[in-house]
Coordinates of C-alpha atoms in Angstrom, one line a residue:
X419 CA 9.8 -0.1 -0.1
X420 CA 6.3 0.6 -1.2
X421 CA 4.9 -2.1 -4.1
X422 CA 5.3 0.9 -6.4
X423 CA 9.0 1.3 -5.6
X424 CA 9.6 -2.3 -5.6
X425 CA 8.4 -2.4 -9.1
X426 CA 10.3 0.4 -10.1
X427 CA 13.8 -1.0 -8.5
X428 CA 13.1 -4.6 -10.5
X429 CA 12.1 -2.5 -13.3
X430 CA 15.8 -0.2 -13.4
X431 CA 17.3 -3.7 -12.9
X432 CA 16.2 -5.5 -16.1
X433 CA 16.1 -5.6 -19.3
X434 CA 12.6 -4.6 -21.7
X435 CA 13.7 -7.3 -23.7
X436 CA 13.1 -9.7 -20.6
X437 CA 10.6 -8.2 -19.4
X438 CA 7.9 -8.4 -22.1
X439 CA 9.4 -12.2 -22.3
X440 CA 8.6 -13.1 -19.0
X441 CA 5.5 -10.6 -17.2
X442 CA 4.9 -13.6 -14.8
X443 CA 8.7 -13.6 -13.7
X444 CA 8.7 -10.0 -13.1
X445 CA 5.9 -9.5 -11.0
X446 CA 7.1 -12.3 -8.8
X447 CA 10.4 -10.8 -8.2
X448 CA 8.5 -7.5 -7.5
X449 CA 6.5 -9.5 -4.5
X450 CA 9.6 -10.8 -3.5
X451 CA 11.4 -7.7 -3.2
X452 CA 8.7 -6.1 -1.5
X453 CA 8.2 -8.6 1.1
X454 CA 12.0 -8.6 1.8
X455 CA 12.0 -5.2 2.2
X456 CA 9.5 -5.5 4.5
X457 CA 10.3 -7.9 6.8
X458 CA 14.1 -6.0 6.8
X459 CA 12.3 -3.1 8.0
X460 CA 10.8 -4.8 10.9
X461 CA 13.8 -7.3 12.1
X462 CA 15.7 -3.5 12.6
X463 CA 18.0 -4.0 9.4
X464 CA 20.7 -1.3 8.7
X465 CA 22.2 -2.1 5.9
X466 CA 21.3 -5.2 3.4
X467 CA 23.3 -6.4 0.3
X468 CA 24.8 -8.6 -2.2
X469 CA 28.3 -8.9 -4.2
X470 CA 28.9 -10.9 -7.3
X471 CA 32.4 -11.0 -7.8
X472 CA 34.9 -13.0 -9.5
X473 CA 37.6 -15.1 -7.7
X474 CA 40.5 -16.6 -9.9
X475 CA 37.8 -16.4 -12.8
X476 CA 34.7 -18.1 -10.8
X477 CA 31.6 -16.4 -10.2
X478 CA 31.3 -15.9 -6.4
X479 CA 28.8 -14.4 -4.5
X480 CA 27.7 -13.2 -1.0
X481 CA 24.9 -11.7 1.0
X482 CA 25.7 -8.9 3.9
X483 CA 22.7 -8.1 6.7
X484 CA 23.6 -5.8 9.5
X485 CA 20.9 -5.4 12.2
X486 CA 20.5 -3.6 15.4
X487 CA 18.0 -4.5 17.8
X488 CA 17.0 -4.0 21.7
X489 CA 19.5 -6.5 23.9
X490 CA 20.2 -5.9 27.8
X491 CA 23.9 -7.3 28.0
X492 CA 25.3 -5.7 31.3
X493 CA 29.4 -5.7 30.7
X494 CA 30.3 -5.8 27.1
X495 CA 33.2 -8.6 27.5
X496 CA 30.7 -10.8 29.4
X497 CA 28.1 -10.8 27.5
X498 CA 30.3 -11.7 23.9
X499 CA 32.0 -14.5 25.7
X500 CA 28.3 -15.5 26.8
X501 CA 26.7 -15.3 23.0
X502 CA 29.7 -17.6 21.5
X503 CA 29.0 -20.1 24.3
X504 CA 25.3 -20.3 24.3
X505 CA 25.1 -20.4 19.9
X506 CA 28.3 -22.8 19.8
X507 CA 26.5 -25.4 22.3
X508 CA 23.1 -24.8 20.3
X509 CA 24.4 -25.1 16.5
X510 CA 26.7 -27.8 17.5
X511 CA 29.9 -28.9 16.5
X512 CA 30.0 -27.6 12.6
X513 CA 30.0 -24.7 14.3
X514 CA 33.4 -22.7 16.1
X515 CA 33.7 -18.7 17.6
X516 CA 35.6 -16.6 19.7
X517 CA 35.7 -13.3 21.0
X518 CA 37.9 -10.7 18.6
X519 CA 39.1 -7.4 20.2
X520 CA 37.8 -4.1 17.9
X521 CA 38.4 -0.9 17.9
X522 CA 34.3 -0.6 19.2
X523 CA 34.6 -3.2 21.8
X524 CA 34.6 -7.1 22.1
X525 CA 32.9 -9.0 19.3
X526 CA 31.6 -12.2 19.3
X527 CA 32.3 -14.1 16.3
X528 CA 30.9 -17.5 15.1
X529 CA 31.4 -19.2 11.8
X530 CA 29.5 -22.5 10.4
X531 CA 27.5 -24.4 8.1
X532 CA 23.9 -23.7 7.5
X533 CA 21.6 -25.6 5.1
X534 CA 18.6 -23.0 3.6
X535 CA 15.7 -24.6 1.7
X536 CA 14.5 -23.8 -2.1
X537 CA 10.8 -24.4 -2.6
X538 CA 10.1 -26.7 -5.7
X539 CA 9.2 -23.9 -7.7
X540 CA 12.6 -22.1 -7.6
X541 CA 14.1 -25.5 -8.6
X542 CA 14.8 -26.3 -12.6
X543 CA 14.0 -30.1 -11.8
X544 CA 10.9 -29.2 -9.9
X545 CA 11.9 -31.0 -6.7
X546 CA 12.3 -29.2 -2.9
X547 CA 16.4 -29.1 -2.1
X548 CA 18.3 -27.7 0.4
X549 CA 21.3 -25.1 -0.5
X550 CA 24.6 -25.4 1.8
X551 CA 26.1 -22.1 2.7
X552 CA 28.6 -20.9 4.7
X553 CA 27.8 -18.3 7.4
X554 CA 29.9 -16.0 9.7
X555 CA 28.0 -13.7 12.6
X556 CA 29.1 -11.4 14.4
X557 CA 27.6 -9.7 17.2
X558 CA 29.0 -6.6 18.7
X559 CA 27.3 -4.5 22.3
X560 CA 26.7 -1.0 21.4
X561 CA 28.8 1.1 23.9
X562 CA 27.1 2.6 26.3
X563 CA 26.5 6.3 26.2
X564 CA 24.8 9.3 28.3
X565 CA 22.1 9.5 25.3
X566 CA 21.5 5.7 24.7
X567 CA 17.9 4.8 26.6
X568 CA 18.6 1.0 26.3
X569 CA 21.6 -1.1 25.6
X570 CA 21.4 -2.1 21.7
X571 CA 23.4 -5.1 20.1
X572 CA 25.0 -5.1 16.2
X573 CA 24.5 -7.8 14.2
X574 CA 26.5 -8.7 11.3
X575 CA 25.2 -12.3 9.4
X576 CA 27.6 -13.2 6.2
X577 CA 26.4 -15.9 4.3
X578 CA 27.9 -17.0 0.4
X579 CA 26.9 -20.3 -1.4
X580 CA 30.6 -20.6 -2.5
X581 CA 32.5 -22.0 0.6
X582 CA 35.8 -22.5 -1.7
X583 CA 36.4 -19.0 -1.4
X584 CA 35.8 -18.1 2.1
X585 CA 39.1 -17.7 3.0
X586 CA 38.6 -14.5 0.8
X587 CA 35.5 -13.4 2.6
X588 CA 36.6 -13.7 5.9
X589 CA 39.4 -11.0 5.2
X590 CA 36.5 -8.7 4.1
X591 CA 34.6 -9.6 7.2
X592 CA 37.6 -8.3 9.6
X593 CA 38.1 -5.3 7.9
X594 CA 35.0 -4.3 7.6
X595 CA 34.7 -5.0 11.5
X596 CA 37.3 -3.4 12.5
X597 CA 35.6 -0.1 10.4
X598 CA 32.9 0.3 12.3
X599 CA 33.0 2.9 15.1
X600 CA 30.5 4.9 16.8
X601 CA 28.9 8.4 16.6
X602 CA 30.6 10.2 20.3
X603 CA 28.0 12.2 21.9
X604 CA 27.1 15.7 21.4
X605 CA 28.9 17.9 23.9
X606 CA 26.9 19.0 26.8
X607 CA 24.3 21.9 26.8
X608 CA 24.7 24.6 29.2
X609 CA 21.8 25.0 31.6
X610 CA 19.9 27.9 30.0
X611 CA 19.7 29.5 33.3
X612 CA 23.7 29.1 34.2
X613 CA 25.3 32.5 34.7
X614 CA 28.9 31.5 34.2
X615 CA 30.2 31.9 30.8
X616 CA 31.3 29.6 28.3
X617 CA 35.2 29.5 27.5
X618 CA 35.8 32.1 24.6
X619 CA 37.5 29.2 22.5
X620 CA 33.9 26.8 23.0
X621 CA 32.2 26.8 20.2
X622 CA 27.9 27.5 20.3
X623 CA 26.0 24.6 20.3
X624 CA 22.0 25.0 19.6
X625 CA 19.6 23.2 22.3
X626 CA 19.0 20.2 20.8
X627 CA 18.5 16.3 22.1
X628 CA 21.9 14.5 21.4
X629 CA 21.4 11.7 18.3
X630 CA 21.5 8.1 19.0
X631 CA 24.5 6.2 18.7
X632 CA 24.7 5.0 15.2
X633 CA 27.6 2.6 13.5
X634 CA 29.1 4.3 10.8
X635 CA 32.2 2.8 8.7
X636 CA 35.6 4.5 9.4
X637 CA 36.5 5.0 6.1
X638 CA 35.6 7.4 3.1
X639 CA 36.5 4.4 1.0
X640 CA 35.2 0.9 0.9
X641 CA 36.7 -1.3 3.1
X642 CA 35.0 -4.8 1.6
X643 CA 33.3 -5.6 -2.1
X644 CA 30.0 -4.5 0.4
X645 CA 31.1 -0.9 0.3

């Protein structure tokens, strides 16, 4: 987002009435929202979100971010087994994963505790504190394809404030993991030059370069509260 479409989301999103109450307030979530956008952009996001929902009449809410970025894995099953290992023995014991079987490949799968700081200001009693959430990650090797110019790795980071109810969230998580497919590659284009014929029942395909591999969910209809 531009600074001007930042300002116009924040504006869509709240009331006039708060608004003229509190001019400060809104231009510092329009800051916000433009430097998250930004920095989004540049870490490769796909998709960000949030979902405020209720569970057995408490307010719960979670934060989705799925990413794709440049990672040289070699064999799929290798390198998932290799990414739980390496983040368990970094993160420590708070945190536990394994390697879950999907219909796109093996996924590596890690769950824990993180603590993320709130600056003083964001704070009612004025003071720095530090906001316990609970995180799942999943990390998933892009399958390898004649059109694909580097091996690419999924990310999928989870996070919600209200650990009583992540039993809940983490059936979301694995069905929305076990959505996600990917785009098959364009059927080959004849040589232009090639005398032979094309079968009667092949259908014409224009000369075009085949499109990236891109995840895409499985299903017209939402799998999680994400969509």
């Amino acid at each position: 987002m531009t600074a001007e479409e930042a300002q116009r989301e924040i504006a869509s999103r709240i009331s006039r009435e708060a608004l003229d109450a509190k001019p400060v307030m809104f231009q510092s979530l329009v800051r916000n929202l433009h430097k998250a956008s930004q920095s989004l952009e540049k870490s490769g996001a796909l998709y960000a979100g949030t979902c405020v929902r209720a569970y057995d009449g408490e307010l719960s809410l979670g934060t989705l971010l799925v990413t794709v970025t440049p990672f040289n894995f070699g064999d799929a099953a290798v390198a998932a087994d290799g990414i739980v290992r390496s983040l368990i023995a970094a993160r420590g014991d708070s945190w536990a994963g394994s390697v879950l079987d999907t219909p796109s490949g093996p996924t590596a799968i890690l769950s824990g505790m993180n603590s993320f700081p709130v600056p003083a200001e964001s704070v009612p009693s004025g003071e720095d504190m530090a906001l316990p959430m609970a995180e799942m990650q999943a990390f998933l090797p892009v399958p390898q394809g004649p059109e694909n110019h580097e091996q690419c790795l999924v990310s999928i980071n989870f996070t919600t404030p209200c650990e009583d109810h992540w039993d809940e969230y983490c059936s979301d998580i694995v069905k929305l993991l076990r959505s996600v497919t990917f785009d098959q590659p364009d059927l080959a284009v004849p040589d232009a030059n090639t005398t032979q014929p094309a079968p009667e029942s092949s259908p014409a395909h224009p000369s075009a370069v085949p499109a990236p591999r891109a995840a895409r969910p499985g299903s017209v209809n939402p799998a999680t509260p994400f969509g």
